[in-house]
XYZ file of C-alpha atoms in Angstrom:
268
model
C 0.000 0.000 0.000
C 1.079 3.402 -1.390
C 0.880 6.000 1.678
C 1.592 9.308 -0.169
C 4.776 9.751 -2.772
C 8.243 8.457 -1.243
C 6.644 6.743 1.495
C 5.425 3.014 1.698
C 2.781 1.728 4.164
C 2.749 -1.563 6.524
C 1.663 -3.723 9.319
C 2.660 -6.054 11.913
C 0.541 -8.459 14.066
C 0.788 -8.529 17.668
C 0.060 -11.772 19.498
C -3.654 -10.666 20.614
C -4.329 -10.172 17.618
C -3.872 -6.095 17.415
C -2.975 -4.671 13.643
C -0.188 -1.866 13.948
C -0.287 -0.317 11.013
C 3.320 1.959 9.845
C 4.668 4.094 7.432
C 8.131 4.400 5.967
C 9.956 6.705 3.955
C 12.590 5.764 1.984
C 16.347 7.357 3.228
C 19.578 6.666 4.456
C 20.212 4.968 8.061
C 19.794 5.054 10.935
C 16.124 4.679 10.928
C 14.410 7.098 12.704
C 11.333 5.691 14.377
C 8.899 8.353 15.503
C 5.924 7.595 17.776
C 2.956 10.313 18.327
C 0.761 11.244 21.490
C -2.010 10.472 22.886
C -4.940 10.620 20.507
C -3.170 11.156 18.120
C -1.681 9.697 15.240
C 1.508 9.291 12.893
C 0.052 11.497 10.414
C 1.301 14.687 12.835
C 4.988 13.632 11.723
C 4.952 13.311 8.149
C 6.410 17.523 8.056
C 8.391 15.828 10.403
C 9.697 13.093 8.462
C 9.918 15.267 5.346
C 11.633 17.806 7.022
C 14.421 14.885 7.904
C 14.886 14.012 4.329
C 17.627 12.223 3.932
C 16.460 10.261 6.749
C 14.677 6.666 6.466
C 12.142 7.270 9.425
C 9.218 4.987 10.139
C 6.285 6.467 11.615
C 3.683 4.131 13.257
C 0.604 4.493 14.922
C 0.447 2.577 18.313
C -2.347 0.578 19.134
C -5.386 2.284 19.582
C -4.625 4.827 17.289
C -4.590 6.072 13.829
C -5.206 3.271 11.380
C -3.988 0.446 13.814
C -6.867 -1.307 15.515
C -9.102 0.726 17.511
C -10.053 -1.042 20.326
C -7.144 -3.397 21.278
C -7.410 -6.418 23.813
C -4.460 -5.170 25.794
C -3.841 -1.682 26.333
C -0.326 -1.951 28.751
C 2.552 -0.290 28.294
C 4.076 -3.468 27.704
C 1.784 -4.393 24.681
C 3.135 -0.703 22.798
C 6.440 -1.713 23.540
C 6.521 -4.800 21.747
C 4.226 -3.378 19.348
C 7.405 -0.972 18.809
C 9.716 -3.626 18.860
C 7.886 -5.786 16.110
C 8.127 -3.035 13.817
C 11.779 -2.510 14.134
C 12.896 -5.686 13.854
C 10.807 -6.010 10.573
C 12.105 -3.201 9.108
C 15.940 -2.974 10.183
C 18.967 -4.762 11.451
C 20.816 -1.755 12.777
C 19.761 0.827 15.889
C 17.545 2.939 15.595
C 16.867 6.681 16.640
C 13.584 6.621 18.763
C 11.528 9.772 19.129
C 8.347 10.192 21.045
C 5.906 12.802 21.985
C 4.034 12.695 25.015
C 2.564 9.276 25.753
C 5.038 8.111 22.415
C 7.647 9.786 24.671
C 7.186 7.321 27.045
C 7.271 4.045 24.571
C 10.061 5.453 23.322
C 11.626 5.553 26.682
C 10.588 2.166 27.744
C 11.744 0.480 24.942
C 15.363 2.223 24.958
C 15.052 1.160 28.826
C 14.069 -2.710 27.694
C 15.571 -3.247 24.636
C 19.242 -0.721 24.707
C 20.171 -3.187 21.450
C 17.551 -1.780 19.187
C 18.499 2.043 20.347
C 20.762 4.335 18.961
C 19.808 7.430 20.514
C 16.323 8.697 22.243
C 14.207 11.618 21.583
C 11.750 12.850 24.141
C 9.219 15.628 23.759
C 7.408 16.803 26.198
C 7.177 13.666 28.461
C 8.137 13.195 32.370
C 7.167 10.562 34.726
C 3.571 10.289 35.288
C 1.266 11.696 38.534
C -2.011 11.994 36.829
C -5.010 11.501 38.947
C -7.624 9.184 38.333
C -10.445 11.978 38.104
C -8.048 13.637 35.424
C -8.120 10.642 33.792
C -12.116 10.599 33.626
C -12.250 13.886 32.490
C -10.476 13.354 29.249
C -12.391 10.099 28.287
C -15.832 12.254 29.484
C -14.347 15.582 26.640
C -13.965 12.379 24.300
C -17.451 11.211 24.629
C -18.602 14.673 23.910
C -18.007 14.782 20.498
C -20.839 14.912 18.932
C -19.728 12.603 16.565
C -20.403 11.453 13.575
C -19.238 14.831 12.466
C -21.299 15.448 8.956
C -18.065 17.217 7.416
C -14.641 18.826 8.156
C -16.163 21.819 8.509
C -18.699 20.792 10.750
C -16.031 19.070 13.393
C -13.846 22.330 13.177
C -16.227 24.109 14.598
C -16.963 21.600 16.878
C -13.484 21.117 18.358
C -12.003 24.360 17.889
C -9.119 26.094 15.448
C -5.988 24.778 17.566
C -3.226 23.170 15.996
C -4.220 20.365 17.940
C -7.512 20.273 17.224
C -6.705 20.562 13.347
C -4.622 17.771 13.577
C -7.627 16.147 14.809
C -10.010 16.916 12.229
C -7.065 16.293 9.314
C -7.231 12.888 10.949
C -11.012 11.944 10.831
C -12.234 8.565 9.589
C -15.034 8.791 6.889
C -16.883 5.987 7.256
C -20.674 5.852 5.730
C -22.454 7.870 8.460
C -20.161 10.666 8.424
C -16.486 11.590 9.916
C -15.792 9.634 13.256
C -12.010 9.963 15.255
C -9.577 6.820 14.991
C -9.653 6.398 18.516
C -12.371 4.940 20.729
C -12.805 7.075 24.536
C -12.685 4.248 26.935
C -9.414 3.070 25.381
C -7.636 6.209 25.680
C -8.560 6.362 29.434
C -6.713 3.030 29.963
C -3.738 3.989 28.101
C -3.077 7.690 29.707
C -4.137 5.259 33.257
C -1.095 3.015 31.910
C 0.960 5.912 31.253
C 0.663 7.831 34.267
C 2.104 5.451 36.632
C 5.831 6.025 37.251
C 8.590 4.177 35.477
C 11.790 5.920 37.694
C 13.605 2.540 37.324
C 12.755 2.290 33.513
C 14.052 5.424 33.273
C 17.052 5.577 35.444
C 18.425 2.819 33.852
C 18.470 4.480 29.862
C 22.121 4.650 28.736
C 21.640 5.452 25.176
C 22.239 9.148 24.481
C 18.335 11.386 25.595
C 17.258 14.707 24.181
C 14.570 16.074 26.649
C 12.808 18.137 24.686
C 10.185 20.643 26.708
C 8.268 23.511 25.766
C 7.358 26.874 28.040
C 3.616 26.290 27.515
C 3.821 22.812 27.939
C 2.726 20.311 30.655
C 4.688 20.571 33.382
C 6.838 22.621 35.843
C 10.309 23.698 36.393
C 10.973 21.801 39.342
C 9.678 18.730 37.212
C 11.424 19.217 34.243
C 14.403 19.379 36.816
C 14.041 16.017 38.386
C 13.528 13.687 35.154
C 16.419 15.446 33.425
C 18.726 15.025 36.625
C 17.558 11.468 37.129
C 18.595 10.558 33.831
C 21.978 9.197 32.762
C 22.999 10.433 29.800
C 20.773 13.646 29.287
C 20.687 16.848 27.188
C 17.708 19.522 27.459
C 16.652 21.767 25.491
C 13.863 24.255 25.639
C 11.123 26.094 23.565
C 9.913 28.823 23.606
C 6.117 29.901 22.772
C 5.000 26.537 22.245
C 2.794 24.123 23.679
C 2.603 20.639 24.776
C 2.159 20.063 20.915
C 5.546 21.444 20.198
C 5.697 19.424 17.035
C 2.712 21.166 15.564
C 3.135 25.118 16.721
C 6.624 25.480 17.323
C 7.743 23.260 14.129
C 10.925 24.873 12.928
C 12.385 24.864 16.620
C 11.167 21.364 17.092
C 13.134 20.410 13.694
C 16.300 22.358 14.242
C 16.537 20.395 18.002
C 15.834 17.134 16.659
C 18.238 17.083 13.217
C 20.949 18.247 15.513
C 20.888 15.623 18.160
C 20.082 12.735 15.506
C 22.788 13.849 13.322
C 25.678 12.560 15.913
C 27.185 9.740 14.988
């Protein structure tokens, strides 16, 4: 299957029976493997993945998202890390440079923290240890359930869900199905992942050796003294910070998020 022009799209099958569906464009190595947020999917990083031409870099959509299946038996952080695993060892031989964003942040951590053979060097944006509270956790599967979907057009979700980067990224990424425009991600599912997600990993983390860009934003998630800690507690760490962005660096702050990441990837 033909994703778009220079890029080529796959799948792997987990053992419960989960498709992961990924996308790679063609390049020189190492592979760059780039996992989104959240609710979100890979299609956020293909001005990403252009922007590192040159680059072979393989974006997939975990489970739960994107076109991977919806509504997965097992939604543990264990599951996306072999999900993650699957598709690199499919795809390459050779270490790869892992980059996450929020909840993909943490994947990406875990699997440089489980498997240090298949990493190269890690890229983190916008991602510390977790603390969420379980009413927090409600709350975002409730502001799921309130879409009133299905959305009857583009337009029509838009003004539904607001003008946001994020939100555009969400209506970019709706699924037309006969009934209308529904997301590609079910509410109850993305409760028991950010649940998942939000319980600390301090050992997982302490014990990363491969080379970590922290990558934070001044509007993003979380505070200085926390951004402090996880970068201290780290091994082998480099921060950088910036500036008028949001949690969603990658989509309003592109051209700083692109200048950090082709400089720390491009050490060899």
């Amino acid at each position: 299957m033909i994703a778009e022009m220079g890029a080529v799209a796959n799948q792997v099958r987990a053992d419960d029976g989960t498709t992961i569906v990924y996308t790679v464009f063609a390049g020189e190595g190492p592979t760059v493997v780039i996992l989104h947020g959240l609710a979100g999917s890979s299609r956020e990083f293909i001005p990403t993945a252009h922007a590192l031409g040159g680059r072979r870099v393989i974006l997939i959509d975990q489970r739960g998202h994107g076109r991977s299946t919806t509504r997965p038996a097992d939604t543990s952080r264990g599951a996306f890390v072999t999900d993650v695993v699957r598709v690199i060892m499919a795809e390459t031989s050779e270490p790869v440079d892992v980059v996450g964003q929020s909840m993909g942040a943490h994947t990406a951590m875990l699997v440089a923290a489980i498997r240090p053979d298949l990493v190269r060097r890690l890229v983190m944006l916008e991602r510390n240890q977790g603390g969420g509270t379980a009413e927090e956790h409600t709350a975002l599967r409730d502001y799921f359930r309130s879409w009133t979907v299905p959305f009857a057009s583009r337009a029509a979700a838009a003004a539904a869900l607001g003008d946001g980067p994020l939100e555009r990224a969400w209506v970019d990424d709706l699924e037309k199905r006969t009934d209308g425009l529904h997301p590609r991600f079910d509410a109850d599912v993305m409760q028991a992942t950010i649940e998942a997600v939000e319980e600390p990993r301090w050992a997982e983390w302490e014990a990363v050796e491969v080379p970590v860009l922290v990558i934070y934003a001044d509007g993003g998630m979380f505070s200085e003294s926390e951004k402090s800690e996880f970068v201290r507690r780290g091994r082998n760490v480099e921060r950088e910070d910036l500036s008028n962005a949001s949690h969603d660096a990658h989509l309003d702050a592109f051209d700083q998020w692109i200048d950090a990441l082709r400089r720390f990837i491009a050490a060899r």
